[in-house]
Amino acid sequence: VYIRSMASRGNAGGIAATTGACALLLAACHYDIVLIETVGTGQSEVAIVRAADTIIVAVPPGAGDEVQALKAGVLEIAHVLVVTKSDLPAAERTANELMSSVALRAGRGGDVPVVPVCGTQNQGVSALVDALETHRKANADASLHSA
C-alpha cells in the first residue's frame, strides 16, 4: 500500500493530525512496515516521534548549514541518518559532519548510524536496511526487557 503524502493542513510538527491513526490502522491490517514521510525538515517538526518506531533523517550532500539547523531539533530524534546522493563530491563531508554531531550526542542516546546511499547507483541500500533492522531488533529487545 502506498499513500501519497498527507497534507499537514497547518498542523504543527511536520505530519498531518491523522498520520498516527493511519499508521496504527495499517499495522492493525498486518502491514509489518509502514513508511511515513514528514512535510520537511524544521526544528519543530518532530511530531513523528509519536507515530513512528524508527526515525530516518535524510540529508543531501553539501548541507553544512542544514546540518547545523538539524542539530537543534530533528537530528536529536533520529535513529538512522542517511546521506543521500552519496556519489556527489560533498557527500563525504556531509557524512563526516553528521558523524561528528552523533559523537556529541552519544552520551544522550547511543550510536546513530550514518549511512551514505545513492539510488542511481544502487549503493548503500543494503547498509540502510541493515541499520533499520538493527534498530528494530534493539526496540524489540528493549520492549521485552521492560515488559
mmCIF file of C-alpha atoms in Angstrom:
data_model
loop_
_atom_site.group_PDB
_atom_site.id
_atom_site.type_symbol
_atom_site.label_atom_id
_atom_site.label_comp_id
_atom_site.label_asym_id
_atom_site.label_seq_id
_atom_site.Cartn_x
_atom_site.Cartn_y
_atom_site.Cartn_z
ATOM 1 C CA VAL A 1 0.000 0.000 0.000
ATOM 2 C CA TYR A 2 1.365 3.389 -0.933
ATOM 3 C CA ILE A 3 -0.281 6.501 0.423
ATOM 4 C CA ARG A 4 0.872 9.724 -1.156
ATOM 5 C CA SER A 5 1.957 12.478 1.218
ATOM 6 C CA MET A 6 -0.778 13.516 3.593
ATOM 7 C CA ALA A 7 -1.128 17.277 3.776
ATOM 8 C CA SER A 8 -0.417 18.616 7.245
ATOM 9 C CA ARG A 9 -3.168 21.217 6.806
ATOM 10 C CA GLY A 10 -1.271 23.615 9.023
ATOM 11 C CA ASN A 11 -0.771 21.049 11.776
ATOM 12 C CA ALA A 12 2.435 21.810 13.652
ATOM 13 C CA GLY A 13 5.006 19.062 13.962
ATOM 14 C CA GLY A 14 5.592 18.052 10.338
ATOM 15 C CA ILE A 15 2.825 15.468 9.933
ATOM 16 C CA ALA A 16 -0.930 15.514 9.488
ATOM 17 C CA ALA A 17 -3.035 15.214 12.624
ATOM 18 C CA THR A 18 -4.329 11.827 11.407
ATOM 19 C CA THR A 19 -0.956 10.306 10.447
ATOM 20 C CA GLY A 20 -0.547 8.340 13.676
ATOM 21 C CA ALA A 21 -4.050 6.898 13.376
ATOM 22 C CA CYS A 22 -3.373 5.892 9.764
ATOM 23 C CA ALA A 23 -0.147 4.136 10.790
ATOM 24 C CA LEU A 24 -1.995 2.250 13.548
ATOM 25 C CA LEU A 25 -4.695 1.222 11.083
ATOM 26 C CA LEU A 26 -2.107 -0.164 8.657
ATOM 27 C CA ALA A 27 -0.359 -2.011 11.493
ATOM 28 C CA ALA A 28 -3.718 -3.487 12.550
ATOM 29 C CA CYS A 29 -4.102 -4.713 8.958
ATOM 30 C CA HIS A 30 -0.861 -6.674 9.494
ATOM 31 C CA TYR A 31 1.466 -4.482 7.453
ATOM 32 C CA ASP A 32 4.859 -5.073 9.042
ATOM 33 C CA ILE A 33 6.447 -1.921 7.664
ATOM 34 C CA VAL A 34 4.733 1.446 7.343
ATOM 35 C CA LEU A 35 6.771 4.350 5.981
ATOM 36 C CA ILE A 36 5.752 7.888 6.895
ATOM 37 C CA GLU A 37 7.172 10.938 5.152
ATOM 38 C CA THR A 38 7.101 14.247 7.003
ATOM 39 C CA VAL A 39 6.457 17.568 5.287
ATOM 40 C CA GLY A 40 10.015 18.823 5.655
ATOM 41 C CA THR A 41 12.923 19.499 7.940
ATOM 42 C CA GLY A 42 12.262 22.093 10.522
ATOM 43 C CA GLN A 43 13.461 22.314 14.080
ATOM 44 C CA SER A 44 9.945 21.938 15.421
ATOM 45 C CA GLU A 45 8.836 19.167 13.072
ATOM 46 C CA VAL A 46 9.327 16.311 15.498
ATOM 47 C CA ALA A 47 5.763 15.019 15.954
ATOM 48 C CA ILE A 48 6.862 11.942 14.016
ATOM 49 C CA VAL A 49 8.246 10.514 17.283
ATOM 50 C CA ARG A 50 4.659 9.823 18.378
ATOM 51 C CA ALA A 51 3.812 7.971 15.151
ATOM 52 C CA ALA A 52 6.962 6.012 14.246
ATOM 53 C CA ASP A 53 9.154 3.371 15.853
ATOM 54 C CA THR A 54 12.227 4.280 13.805
ATOM 55 C CA ILE A 55 13.099 7.752 12.552
ATOM 56 C CA ILE A 56 15.277 8.246 9.488
ATOM 57 C CA VAL A 57 16.608 11.710 8.739
ATOM 58 C CA ALA A 58 17.765 12.072 5.130
ATOM 59 C CA VAL A 59 20.302 14.815 4.433
ATOM 60 C CA PRO A 60 21.554 15.827 0.976
ATOM 61 C CA PRO A 61 25.270 16.415 0.378
ATOM 62 C CA GLY A 62 26.612 19.888 0.974
ATOM 63 C CA ALA A 63 24.048 20.661 3.646
ATOM 64 C CA GLY A 64 26.516 22.218 6.083
ATOM 65 C CA ASP A 65 24.167 24.947 7.275
ATOM 66 C CA GLU A 66 21.296 22.487 7.234
ATOM 67 C CA VAL A 67 23.237 20.085 9.468
ATOM 68 C CA GLN A 68 23.697 22.927 11.953
ATOM 69 C CA ALA A 69 19.960 23.617 11.901
ATOM 70 C CA LEU A 70 19.154 19.921 12.245
ATOM 71 C CA LYS A 71 21.178 19.767 15.449
ATOM 72 C CA ALA A 72 18.585 21.988 17.076
ATOM 73 C CA GLY A 73 15.705 19.561 16.573
ATOM 74 C CA VAL A 74 15.271 16.824 14.028
ATOM 75 C CA LEU A 75 18.779 15.419 14.397
ATOM 76 C CA GLU A 76 18.086 14.799 18.078
ATOM 77 C CA ILE A 77 15.268 12.349 17.296
ATOM 78 C CA ALA A 78 16.998 10.406 14.504
ATOM 79 C CA HIS A 79 17.658 6.695 14.879
ATOM 80 C CA VAL A 80 19.355 6.471 11.461
ATOM 81 C CA LEU A 81 20.930 9.300 9.471
ATOM 82 C CA VAL A 82 21.086 8.938 5.693
ATOM 83 C CA VAL A 83 23.301 10.973 3.384
ATOM 84 C CA THR A 84 21.517 10.942 0.037
ATOM 85 C CA LYS A 85 23.202 11.214 -3.373
ATOM 86 C CA SER A 86 26.417 9.808 -1.940
ATOM 87 C CA ASP A 87 28.012 9.863 -5.386
ATOM 88 C CA LEU A 88 28.315 13.664 -5.215
ATOM 89 C CA PRO A 89 31.580 15.264 -4.052
ATOM 90 C CA ALA A 90 30.177 16.905 -0.906
ATOM 91 C CA ALA A 91 28.605 13.676 0.400
ATOM 92 C CA GLU A 92 31.654 12.539 2.353
ATOM 93 C CA ARG A 93 31.963 15.915 4.091
ATOM 94 C CA THR A 94 28.265 15.847 4.987
ATOM 95 C CA ALA A 95 28.618 12.308 6.376
ATOM 96 C CA ASN A 96 31.596 13.426 8.477
ATOM 97 C CA GLU A 97 29.640 16.422 9.828
ATOM 98 C CA LEU A 98 26.775 14.137 10.782
ATOM 99 C CA MET A 99 29.130 11.637 12.436
ATOM 100 C CA SER A 100 30.641 14.484 14.471
ATOM 101 C CA SER A 101 27.169 15.552 15.547
ATOM 102 C CA VAL A 102 26.317 11.972 16.502
ATOM 103 C CA ALA A 103 29.517 11.706 18.539
ATOM 104 C CA LEU A 104 28.444 14.760 20.542
ATOM 105 C CA ARG A 105 25.060 13.139 21.146
ATOM 106 C CA ALA A 106 26.490 9.729 22.098
ATOM 107 C CA GLY A 107 26.142 10.371 25.803
ATOM 108 C CA ARG A 108 22.442 11.186 25.380
ATOM 109 C CA GLY A 109 21.198 8.447 23.112
ATOM 110 C CA GLY A 110 23.753 5.978 21.919
ATOM 111 C CA ASP A 111 25.074 5.305 18.493
ATOM 112 C CA VAL A 112 23.214 6.627 15.488
ATOM 113 C CA PRO A 113 24.472 5.148 12.218
ATOM 114 C CA VAL A 114 25.250 7.479 9.322
ATOM 115 C CA VAL A 115 24.521 5.656 6.072
ATOM 116 C CA PRO A 116 25.501 7.083 2.666
ATOM 117 C CA VAL A 117 23.161 5.972 -0.128
ATOM 118 C CA CYS A 118 22.971 6.525 -3.867
ATOM 119 C CA GLY A 119 19.781 5.404 -5.553
ATOM 120 C CA THR A 120 21.045 5.866 -9.101
ATOM 121 C CA GLN A 121 23.982 3.536 -8.433
ATOM 122 C CA ASN A 122 22.158 1.208 -6.019
ATOM 123 C CA GLN A 123 24.754 1.832 -3.312
ATOM 124 C CA GLY A 124 24.175 1.816 0.413
ATOM 125 C CA VAL A 125 20.671 0.373 0.301
ATOM 126 C CA SER A 126 21.746 -2.896 1.958
ATOM 127 C CA ALA A 127 23.575 -0.955 4.674
ATOM 128 C CA LEU A 128 20.444 1.139 5.254
ATOM 129 C CA VAL A 129 18.270 -1.973 5.531
ATOM 130 C CA ASP A 130 20.796 -3.462 7.978
ATOM 131 C CA ALA A 131 20.755 -0.292 10.108
ATOM 132 C CA LEU A 132 16.953 -0.294 10.179
ATOM 133 C CA GLU A 133 16.836 -3.984 11.084
ATOM 134 C CA THR A 134 19.389 -3.452 13.865
ATOM 135 C CA HIS A 135 17.245 -0.663 15.311
ATOM 136 C CA ARG A 136 14.074 -2.759 15.007
ATOM 137 C CA LYS A 137 15.700 -5.641 16.882
ATOM 138 C CA ALA A 138 17.007 -3.298 19.585
ATOM 139 C CA ASN A 139 13.484 -1.895 20.033
ATOM 140 C CA ALA A 140 12.033 -5.399 20.261
ATOM 141 C CA ASP A 141 14.660 -6.417 22.828
ATOM 142 C CA ALA A 142 14.025 -3.266 24.873
ATOM 143 C CA SER A 143 10.275 -3.958 24.806
ATOM 144 C CA LEU A 144 10.829 -7.495 26.065
ATOM 145 C CA HIS A 145 13.026 -6.304 28.930
ATOM 146 C CA SER A 146 10.602 -3.589 30.010
ATOM 147 C CA ALA A 147 7.537 -5.846 29.939
#
